[in-house]
mmCIF file of N, CA, C and O in Angstrom:
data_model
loop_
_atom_site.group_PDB
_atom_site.id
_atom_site.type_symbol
_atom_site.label_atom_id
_atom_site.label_comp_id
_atom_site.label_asym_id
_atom_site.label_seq_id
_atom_site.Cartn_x
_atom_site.Cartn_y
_atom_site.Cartn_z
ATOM 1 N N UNK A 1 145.027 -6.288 147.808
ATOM 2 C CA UNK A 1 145.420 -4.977 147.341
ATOM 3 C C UNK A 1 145.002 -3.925 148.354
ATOM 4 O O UNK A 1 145.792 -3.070 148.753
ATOM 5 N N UNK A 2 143.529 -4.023 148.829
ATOM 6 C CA UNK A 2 143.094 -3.030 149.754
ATOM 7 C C UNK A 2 144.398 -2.874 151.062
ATOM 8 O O UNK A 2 145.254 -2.008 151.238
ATOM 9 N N UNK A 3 144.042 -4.220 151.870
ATOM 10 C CA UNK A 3 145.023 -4.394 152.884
ATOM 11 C C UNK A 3 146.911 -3.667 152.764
ATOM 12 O O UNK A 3 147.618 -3.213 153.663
ATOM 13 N N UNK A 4 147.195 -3.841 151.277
ATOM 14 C CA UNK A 4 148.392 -3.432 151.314
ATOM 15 C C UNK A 4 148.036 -2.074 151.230
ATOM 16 O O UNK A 4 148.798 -1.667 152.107
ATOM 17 N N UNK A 5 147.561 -1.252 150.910
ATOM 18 C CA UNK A 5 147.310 0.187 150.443
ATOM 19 C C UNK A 5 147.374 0.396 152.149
ATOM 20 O O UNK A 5 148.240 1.087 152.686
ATOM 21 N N UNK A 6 146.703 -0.055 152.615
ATOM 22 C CA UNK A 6 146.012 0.040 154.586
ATOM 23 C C UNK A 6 147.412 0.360 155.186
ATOM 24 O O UNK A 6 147.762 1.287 155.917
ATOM 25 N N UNK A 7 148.150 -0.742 154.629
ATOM 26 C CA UNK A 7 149.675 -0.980 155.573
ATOM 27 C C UNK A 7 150.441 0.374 154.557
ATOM 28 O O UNK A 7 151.664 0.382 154.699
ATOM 29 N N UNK A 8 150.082 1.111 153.910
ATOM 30 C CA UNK A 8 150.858 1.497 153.351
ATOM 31 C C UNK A 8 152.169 1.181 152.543
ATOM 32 O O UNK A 8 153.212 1.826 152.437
ATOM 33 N N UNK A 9 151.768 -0.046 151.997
ATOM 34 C CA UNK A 9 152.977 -1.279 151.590
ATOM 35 C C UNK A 9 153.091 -0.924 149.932
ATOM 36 O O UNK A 9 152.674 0.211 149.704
ATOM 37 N N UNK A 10 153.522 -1.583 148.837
ATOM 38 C CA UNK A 10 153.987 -1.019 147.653
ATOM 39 C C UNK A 10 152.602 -2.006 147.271
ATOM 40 O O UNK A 10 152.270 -2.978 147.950
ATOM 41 N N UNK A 11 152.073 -1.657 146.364
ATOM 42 C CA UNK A 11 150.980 -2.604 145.354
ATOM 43 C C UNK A 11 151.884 -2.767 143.840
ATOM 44 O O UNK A 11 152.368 -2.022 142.988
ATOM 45 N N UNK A 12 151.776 -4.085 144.089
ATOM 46 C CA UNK A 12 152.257 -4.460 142.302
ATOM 47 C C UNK A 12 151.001 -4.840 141.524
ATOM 48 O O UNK A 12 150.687 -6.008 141.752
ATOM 49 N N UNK A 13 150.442 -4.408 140.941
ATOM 50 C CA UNK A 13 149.372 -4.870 140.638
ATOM 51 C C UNK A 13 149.390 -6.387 139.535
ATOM 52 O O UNK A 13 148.456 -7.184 139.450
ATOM 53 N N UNK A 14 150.497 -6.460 138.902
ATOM 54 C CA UNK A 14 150.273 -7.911 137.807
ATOM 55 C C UNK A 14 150.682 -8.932 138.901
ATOM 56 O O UNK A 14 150.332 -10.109 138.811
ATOM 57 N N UNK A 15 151.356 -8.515 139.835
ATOM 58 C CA UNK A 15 152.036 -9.591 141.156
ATOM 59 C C UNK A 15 150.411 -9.910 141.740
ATOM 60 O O UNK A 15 150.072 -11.090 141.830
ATOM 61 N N UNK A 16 149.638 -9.047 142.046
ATOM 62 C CA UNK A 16 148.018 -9.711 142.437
ATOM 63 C C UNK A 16 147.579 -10.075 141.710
ATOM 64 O O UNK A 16 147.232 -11.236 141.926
ATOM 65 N N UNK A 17 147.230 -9.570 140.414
ATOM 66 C CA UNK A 17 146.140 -10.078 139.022
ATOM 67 C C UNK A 17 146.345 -11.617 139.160
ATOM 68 O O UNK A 17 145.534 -12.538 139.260
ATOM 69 N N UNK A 18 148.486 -11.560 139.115
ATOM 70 C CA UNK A 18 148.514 -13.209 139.065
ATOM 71 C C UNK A 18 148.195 -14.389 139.933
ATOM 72 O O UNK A 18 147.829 -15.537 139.684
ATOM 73 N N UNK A 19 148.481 -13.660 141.147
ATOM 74 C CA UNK A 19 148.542 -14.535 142.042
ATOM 75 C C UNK A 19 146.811 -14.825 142.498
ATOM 76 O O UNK A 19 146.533 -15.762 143.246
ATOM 77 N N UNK A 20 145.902 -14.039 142.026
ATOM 78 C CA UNK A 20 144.380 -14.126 142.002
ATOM 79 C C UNK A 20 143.966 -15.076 140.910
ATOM 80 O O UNK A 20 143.151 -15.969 141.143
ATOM 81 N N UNK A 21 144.490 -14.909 139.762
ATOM 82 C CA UNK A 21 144.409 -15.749 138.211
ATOM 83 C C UNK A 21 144.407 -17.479 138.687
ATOM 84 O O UNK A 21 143.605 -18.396 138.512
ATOM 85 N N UNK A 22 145.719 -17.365 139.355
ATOM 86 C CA UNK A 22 146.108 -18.731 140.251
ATOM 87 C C UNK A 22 145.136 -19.446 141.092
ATOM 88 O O UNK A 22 144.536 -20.508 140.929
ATOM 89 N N UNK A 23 145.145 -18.584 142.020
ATOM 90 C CA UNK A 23 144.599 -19.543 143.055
ATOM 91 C C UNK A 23 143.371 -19.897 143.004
ATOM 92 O O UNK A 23 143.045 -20.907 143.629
ATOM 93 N N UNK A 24 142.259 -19.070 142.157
ATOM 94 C CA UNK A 24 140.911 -18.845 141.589
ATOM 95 C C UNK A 24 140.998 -19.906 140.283
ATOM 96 O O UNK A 24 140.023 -20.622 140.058
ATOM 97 N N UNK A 25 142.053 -19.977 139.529
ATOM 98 C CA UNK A 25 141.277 -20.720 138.579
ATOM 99 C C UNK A 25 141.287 -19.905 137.544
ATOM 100 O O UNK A 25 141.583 -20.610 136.580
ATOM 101 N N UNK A 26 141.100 -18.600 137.130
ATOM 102 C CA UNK A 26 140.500 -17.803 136.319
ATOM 103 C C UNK A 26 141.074 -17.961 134.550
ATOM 104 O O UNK A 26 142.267 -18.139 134.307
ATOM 105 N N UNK A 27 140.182 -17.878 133.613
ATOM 106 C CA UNK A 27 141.130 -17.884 132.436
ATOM 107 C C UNK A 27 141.437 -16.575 132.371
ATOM 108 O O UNK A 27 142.254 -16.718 131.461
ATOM 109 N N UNK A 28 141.458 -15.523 132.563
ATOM 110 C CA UNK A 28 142.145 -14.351 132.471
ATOM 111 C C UNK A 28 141.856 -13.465 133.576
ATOM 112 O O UNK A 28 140.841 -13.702 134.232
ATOM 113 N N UNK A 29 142.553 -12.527 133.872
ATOM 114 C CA UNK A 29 142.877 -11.096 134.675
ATOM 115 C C UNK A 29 141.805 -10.142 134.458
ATOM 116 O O UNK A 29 141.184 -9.731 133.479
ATOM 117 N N UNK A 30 141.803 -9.887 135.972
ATOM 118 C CA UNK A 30 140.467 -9.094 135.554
ATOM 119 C C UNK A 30 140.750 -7.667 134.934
ATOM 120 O O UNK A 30 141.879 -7.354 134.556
ATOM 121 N N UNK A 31 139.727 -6.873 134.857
ATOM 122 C CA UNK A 31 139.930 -5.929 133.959
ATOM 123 C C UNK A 31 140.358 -4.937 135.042
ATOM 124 O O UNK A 31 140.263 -5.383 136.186
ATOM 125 N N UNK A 32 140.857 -3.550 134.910
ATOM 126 C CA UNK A 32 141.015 -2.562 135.769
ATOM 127 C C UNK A 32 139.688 -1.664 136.127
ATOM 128 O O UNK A 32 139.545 -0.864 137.051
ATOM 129 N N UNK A 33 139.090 -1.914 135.465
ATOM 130 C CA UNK A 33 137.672 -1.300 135.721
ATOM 131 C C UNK A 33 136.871 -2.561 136.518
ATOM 132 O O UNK A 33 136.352 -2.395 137.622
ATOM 133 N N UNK A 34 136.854 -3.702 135.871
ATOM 134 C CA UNK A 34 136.107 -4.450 137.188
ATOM 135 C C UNK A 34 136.860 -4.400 138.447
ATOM 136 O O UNK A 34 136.176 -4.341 139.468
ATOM 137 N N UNK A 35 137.970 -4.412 138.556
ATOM 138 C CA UNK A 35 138.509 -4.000 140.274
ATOM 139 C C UNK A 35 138.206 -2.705 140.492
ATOM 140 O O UNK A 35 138.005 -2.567 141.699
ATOM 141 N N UNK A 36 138.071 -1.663 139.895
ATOM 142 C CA UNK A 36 137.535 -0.740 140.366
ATOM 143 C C UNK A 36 136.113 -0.960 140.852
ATOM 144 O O UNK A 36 135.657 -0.651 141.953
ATOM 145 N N UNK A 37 135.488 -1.554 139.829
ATOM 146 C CA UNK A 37 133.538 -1.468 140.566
ATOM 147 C C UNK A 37 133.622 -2.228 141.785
ATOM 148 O O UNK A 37 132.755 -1.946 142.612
ATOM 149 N N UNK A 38 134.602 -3.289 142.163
ATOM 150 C CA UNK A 38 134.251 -3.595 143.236
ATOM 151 C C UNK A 38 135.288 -3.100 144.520
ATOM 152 O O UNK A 38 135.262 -3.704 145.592
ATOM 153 N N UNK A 39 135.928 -2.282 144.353
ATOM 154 C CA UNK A 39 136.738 -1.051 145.717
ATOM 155 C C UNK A 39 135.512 -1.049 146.614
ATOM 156 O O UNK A 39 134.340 -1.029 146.240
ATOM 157 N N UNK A 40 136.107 -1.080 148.225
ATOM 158 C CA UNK A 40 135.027 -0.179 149.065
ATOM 159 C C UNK A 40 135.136 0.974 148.786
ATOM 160 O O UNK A 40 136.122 1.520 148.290
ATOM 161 N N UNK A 41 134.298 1.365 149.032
ATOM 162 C CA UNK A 41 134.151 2.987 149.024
ATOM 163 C C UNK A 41 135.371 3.859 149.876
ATOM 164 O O UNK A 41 135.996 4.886 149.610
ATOM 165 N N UNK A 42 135.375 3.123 150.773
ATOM 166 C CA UNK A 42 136.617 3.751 152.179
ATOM 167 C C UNK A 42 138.058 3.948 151.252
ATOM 168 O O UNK A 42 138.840 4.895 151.329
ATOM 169 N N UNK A 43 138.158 2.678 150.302
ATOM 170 C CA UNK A 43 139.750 2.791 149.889
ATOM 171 C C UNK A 43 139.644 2.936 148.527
ATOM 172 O O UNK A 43 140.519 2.420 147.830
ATOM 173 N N UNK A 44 138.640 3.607 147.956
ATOM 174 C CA UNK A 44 138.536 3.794 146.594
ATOM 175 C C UNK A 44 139.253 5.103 145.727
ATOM 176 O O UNK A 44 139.399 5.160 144.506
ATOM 177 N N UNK A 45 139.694 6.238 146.851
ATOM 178 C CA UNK A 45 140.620 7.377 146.442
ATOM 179 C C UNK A 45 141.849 7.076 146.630
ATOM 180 O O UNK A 45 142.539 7.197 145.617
ATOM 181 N N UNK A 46 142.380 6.726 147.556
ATOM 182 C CA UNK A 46 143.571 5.631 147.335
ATOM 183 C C UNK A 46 144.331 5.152 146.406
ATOM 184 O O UNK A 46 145.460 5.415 145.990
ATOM 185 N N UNK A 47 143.206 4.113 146.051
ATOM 186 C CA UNK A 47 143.642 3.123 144.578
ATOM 187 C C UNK A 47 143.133 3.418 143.977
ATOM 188 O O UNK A 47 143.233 2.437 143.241
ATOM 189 N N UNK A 48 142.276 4.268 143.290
ATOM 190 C CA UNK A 48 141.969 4.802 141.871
ATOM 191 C C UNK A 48 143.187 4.768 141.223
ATOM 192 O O UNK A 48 143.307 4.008 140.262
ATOM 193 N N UNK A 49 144.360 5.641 141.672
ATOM 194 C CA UNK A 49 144.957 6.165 140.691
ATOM 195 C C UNK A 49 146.182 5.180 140.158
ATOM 196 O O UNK A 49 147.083 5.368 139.341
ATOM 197 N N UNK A 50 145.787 3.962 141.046
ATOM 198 C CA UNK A 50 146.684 2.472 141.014
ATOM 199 C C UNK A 50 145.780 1.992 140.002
ATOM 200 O O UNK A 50 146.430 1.921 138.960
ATOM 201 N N UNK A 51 144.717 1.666 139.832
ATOM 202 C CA UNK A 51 144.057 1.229 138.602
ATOM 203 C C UNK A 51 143.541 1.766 137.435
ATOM 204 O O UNK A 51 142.888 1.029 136.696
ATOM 205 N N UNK A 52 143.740 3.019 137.123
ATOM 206 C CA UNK A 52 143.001 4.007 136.117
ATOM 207 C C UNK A 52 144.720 3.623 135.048
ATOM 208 O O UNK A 52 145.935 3.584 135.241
ATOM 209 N N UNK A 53 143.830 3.441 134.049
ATOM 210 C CA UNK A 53 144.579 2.933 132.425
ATOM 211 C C UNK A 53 145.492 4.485 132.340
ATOM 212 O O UNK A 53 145.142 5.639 132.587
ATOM 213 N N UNK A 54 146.599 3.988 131.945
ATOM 214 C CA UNK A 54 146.944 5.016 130.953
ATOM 215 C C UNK A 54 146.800 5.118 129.661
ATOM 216 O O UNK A 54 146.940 4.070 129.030
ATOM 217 N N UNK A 55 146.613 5.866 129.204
ATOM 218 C CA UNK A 55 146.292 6.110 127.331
ATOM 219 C C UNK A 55 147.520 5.777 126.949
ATOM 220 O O UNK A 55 148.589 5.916 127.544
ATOM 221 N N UNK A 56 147.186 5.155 125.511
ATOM 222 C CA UNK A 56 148.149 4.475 125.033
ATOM 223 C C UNK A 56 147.581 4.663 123.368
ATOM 224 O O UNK A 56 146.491 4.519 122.814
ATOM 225 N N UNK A 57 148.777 5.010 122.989
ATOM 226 C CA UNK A 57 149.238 5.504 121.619
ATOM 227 C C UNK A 57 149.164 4.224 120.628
ATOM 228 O O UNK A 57 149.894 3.235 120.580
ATOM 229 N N UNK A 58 148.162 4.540 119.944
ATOM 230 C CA UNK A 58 147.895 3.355 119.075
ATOM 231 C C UNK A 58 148.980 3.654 117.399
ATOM 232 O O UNK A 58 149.405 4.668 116.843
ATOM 233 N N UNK A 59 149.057 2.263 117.124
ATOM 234 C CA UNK A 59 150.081 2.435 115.336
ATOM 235 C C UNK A 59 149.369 3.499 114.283
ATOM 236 O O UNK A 59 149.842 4.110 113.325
ATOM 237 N N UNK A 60 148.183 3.471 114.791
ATOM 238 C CA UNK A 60 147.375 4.578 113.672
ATOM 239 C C UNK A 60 147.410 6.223 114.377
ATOM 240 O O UNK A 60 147.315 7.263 113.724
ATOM 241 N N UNK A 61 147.542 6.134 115.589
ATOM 242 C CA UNK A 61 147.881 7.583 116.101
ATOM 243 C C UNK A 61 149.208 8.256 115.658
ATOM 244 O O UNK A 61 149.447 9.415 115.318
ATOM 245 N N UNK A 62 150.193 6.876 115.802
ATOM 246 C CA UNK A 62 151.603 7.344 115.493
ATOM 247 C C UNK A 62 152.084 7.806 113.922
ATOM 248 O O UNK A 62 153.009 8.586 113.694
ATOM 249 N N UNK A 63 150.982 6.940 112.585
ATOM 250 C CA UNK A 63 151.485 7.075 111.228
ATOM 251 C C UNK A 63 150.511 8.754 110.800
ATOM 252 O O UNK A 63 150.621 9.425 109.774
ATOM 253 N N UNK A 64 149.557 9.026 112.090
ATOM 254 C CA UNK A 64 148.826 10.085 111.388
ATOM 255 C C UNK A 64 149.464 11.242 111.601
ATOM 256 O O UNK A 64 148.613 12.029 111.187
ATOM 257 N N UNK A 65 150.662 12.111 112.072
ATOM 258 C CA UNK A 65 151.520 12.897 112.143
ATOM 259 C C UNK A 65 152.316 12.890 111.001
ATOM 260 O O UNK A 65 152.729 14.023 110.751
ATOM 261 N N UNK A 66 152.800 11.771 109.969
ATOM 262 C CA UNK A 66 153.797 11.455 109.415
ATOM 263 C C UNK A 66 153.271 12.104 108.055
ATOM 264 O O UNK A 66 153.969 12.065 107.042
#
């Protein structure tokens, strides 16, 4: 992910999660916050804004307007 950000190349991020999931073994994807704790510092303004969650509207947010 770093390296592509470097080249200025497109980051897919579930195209890495998976292809890391794979070749590692892993039973699941890491979280977006553990790839964040481990960014260098150098490319961490960069990709922040490639890994920071968007908020997401839960079924109980949506029936409490109604």
């Amino acid at each position: 992910m770093v390296e592509l950000s470097r080249k200025n190349q497109t980051v897919d991020l579930n195209v890495i999660k998976s292809t890391v999931c794979k070749k590692y073994g892993l039973a699941r994807a890491p979280k977006p916050v553990e790839m964040i704790a481990a960014l260098p510092e150098s490319d961490r303004e960069s990709l922040l804004p490639k890994l920071r969650a968007k908020p997401v509207r839960t079924a109980s947010e949506s029936r409490s307007w109604q």
